[in-house]
PDB file of C-alpha atoms in Angstrom:
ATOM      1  CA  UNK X 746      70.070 149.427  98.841  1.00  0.00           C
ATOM      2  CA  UNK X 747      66.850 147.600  97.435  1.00  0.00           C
ATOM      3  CA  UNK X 748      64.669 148.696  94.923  1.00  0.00           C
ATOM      4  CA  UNK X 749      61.574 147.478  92.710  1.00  0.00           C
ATOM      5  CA  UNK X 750      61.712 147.666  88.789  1.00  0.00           C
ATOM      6  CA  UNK X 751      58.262 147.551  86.816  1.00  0.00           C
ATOM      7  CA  UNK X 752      57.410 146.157  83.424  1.00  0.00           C
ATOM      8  CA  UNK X 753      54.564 145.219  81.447  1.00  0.00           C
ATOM      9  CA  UNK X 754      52.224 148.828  80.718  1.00  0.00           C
ATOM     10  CA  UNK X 755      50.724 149.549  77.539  1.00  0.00           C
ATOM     11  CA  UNK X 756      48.013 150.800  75.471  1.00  0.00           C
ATOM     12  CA  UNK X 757      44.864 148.219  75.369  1.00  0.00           C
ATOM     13  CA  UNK X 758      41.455 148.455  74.592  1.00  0.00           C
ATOM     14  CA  UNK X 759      38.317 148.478  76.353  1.00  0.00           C
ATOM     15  CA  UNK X 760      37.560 144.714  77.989  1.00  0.00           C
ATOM     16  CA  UNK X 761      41.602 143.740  76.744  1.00  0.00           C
ATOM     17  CA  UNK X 762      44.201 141.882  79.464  1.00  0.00           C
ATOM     18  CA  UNK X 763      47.453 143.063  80.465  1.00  0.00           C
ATOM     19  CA  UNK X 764      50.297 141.935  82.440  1.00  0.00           C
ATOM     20  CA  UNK X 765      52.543 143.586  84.710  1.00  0.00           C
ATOM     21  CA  UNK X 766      56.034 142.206  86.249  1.00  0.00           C
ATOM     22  CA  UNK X 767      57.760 143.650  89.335  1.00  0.00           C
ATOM     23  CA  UNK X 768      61.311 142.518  90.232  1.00  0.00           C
ATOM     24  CA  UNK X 769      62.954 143.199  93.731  1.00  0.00           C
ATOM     25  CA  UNK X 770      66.666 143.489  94.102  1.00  0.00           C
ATOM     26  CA  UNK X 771      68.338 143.789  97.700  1.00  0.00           C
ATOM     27  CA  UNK X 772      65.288 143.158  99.616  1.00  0.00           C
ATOM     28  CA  UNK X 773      65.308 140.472 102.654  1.00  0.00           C
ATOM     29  CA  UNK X 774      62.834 138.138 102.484  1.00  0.00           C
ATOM     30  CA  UNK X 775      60.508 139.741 104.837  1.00  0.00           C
ATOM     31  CA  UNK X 776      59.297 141.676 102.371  1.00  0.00           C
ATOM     32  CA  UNK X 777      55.883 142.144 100.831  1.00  0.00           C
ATOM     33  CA  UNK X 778      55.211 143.407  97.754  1.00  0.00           C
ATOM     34  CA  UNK X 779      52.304 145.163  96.141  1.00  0.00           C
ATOM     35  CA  UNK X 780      50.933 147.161  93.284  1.00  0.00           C
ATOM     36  CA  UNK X 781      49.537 150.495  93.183  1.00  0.00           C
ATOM     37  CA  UNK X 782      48.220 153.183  90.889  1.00  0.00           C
ATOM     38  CA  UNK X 783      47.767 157.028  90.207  1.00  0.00           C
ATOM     39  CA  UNK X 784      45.005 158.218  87.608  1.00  0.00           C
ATOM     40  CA  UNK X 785      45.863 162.158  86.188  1.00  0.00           C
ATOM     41  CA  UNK X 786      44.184 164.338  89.267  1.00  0.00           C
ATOM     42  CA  UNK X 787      43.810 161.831  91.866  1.00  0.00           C
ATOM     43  CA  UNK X 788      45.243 160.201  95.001  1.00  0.00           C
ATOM     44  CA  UNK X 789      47.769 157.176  94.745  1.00  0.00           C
ATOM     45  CA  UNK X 790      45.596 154.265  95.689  1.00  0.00           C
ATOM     46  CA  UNK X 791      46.557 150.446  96.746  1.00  0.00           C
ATOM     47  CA  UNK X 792      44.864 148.247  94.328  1.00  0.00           C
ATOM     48  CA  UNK X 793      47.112 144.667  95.375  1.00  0.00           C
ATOM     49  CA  UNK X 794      49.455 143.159  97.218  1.00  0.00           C
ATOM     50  CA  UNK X 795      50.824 139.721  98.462  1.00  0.00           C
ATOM     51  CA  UNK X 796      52.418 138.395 101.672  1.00  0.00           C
ATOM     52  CA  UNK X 797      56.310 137.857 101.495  1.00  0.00           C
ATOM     53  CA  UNK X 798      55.533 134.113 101.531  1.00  0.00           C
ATOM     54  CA  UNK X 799      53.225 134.375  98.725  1.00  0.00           C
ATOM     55  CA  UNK X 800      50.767 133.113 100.534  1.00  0.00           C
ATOM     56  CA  UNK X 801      47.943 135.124 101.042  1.00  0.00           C
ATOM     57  CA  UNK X 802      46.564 138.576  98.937  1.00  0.00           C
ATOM     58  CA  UNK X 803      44.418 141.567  99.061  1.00  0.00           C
ATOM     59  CA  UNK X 804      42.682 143.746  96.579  1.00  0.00           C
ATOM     60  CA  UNK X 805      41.163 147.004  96.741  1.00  0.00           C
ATOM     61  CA  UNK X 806      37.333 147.038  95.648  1.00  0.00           C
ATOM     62  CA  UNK X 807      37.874 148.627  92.668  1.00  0.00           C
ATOM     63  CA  UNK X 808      40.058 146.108  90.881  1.00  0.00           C
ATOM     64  CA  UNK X 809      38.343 142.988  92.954  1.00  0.00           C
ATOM     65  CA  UNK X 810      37.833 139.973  90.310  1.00  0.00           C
ATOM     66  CA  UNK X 811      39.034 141.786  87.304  1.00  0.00           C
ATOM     67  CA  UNK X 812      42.765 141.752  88.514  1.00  0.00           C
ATOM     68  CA  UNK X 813      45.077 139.074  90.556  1.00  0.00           C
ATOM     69  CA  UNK X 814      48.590 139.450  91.946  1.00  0.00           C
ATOM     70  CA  UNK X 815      50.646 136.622  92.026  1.00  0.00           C
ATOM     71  CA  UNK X 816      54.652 135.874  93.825  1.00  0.00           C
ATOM     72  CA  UNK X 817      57.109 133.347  92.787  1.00  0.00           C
ATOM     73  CA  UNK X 818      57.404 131.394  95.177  1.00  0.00           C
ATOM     74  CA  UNK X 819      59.221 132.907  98.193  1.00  0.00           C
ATOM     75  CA  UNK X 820      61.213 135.007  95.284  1.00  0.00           C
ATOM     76  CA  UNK X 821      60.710 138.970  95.234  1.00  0.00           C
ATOM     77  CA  UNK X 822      58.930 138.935  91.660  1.00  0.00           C
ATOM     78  CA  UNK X 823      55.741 139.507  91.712  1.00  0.00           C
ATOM     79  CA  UNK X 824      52.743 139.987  88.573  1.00  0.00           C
ATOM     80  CA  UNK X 825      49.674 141.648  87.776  1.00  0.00           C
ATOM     81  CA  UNK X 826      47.124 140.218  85.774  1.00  0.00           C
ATOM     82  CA  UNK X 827      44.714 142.387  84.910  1.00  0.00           C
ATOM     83  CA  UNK X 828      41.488 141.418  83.198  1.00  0.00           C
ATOM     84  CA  UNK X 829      38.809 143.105  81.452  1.00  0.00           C
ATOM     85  CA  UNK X 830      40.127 146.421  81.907  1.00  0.00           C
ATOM     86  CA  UNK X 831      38.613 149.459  81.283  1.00  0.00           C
ATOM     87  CA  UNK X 832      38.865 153.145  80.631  1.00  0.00           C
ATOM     88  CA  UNK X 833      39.248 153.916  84.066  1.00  0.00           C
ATOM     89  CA  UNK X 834      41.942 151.960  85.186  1.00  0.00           C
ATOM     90  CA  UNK X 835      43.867 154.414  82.608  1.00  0.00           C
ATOM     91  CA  UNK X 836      46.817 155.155  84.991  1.00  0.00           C
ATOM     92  CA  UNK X 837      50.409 154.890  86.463  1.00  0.00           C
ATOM     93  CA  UNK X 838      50.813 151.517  88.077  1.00  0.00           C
ATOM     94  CA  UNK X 839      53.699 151.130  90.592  1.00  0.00           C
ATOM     95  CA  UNK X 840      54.948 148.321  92.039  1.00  0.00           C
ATOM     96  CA  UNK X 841      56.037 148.596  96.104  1.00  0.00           C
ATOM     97  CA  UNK X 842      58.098 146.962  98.496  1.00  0.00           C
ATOM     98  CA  UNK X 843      57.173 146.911 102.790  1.00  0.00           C
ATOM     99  CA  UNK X 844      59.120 144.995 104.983  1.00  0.00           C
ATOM    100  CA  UNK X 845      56.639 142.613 106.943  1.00  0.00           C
ATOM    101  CA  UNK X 846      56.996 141.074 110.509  1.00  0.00           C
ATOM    102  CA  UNK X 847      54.144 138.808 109.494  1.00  0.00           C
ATOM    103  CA  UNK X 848      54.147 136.268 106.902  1.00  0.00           C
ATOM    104  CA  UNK X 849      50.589 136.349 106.174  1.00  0.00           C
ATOM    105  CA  UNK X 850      49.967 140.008 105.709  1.00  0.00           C
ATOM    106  CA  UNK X 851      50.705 142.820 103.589  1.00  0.00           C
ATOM    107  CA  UNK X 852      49.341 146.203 103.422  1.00  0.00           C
ATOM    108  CA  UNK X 853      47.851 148.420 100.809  1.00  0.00           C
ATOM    109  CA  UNK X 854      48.251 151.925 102.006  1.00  0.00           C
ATOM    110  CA  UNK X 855      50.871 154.031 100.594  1.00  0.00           C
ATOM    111  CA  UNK X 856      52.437 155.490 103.607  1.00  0.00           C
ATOM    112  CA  UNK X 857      53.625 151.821 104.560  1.00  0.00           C
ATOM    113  CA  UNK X 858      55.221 151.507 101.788  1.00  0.00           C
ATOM    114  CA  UNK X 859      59.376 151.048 102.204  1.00  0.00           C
ATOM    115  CA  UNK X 860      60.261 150.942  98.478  1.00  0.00           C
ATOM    116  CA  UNK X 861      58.721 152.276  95.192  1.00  0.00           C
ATOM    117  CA  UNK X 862      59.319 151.465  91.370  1.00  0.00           C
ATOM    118  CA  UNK X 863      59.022 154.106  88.977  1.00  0.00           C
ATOM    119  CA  UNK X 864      55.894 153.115  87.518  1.00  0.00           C
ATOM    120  CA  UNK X 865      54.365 152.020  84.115  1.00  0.00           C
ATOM    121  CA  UNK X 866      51.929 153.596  82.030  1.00  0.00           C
ATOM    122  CA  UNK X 867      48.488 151.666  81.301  1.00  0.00           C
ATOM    123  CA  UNK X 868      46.452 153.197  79.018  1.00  0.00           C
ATOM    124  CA  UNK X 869      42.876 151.655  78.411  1.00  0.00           C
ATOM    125  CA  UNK X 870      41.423 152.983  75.005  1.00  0.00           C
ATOM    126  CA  UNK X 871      39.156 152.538  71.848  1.00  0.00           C
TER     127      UNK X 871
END
């Protein structure tokens, strides 16, 4: 049975970086992996994700040049690099797993999603 393990949340302040690490176990390699998040009150939302080859990425418009995903390699560990962050990205991240018949896609809504960590806290305050 596969599953997706996040690390990496935290408490930083306004216009700080963070960095978030997903690791896949029992996945097959047709798998692309993501990242979404959950502010207090509101809908999960897709903010990232990467192609099972690492090879090609989306973002969601709110987190567009501020945050990047990266894979290793053809490995199922992904990151999150998020930059200048601010109050509202306050939320629960969680990483995601979808299996993938193409190598250069991957999807950011939730209901695609095959596998789901169990989230870390980031918390973006003064």
């Amino acid at each position: 049975q596969g599953q997706v393990v996040e690390s990496g949340g935290g408490l930083v302040q306004p216009g700080g970086s963070l960095r978030l690490s997903c690791i896949g176990s029992g996945l097959p390699d047709e798998y692309a992996m993501g990242w979404f998040r959950q502010a207090p009150g509101k809908e999960r939302e897709g903010i990232a994700c990467v192609s099972w080859r690492g090879t090609n990425t989306y973002y969601g418009d709110s987190v567009k040049g501020r945050f990047t995903i990266s894979r290793d390699g053809r490995t199922n560990k992904i990151h999150l690099q998020m930059d200048n962050l601010q109050p509202e990205d306050t939320a629960m991240y969680y990483c995601a797993a979808d299996f993938q018949t193409r190598w250069d896609y991957c999807s950011l809504r939730t209901d695609d999603m095959d596998y789901w960590g169990k989230g870390t806290l980031v918390t973006v305050s003064s």
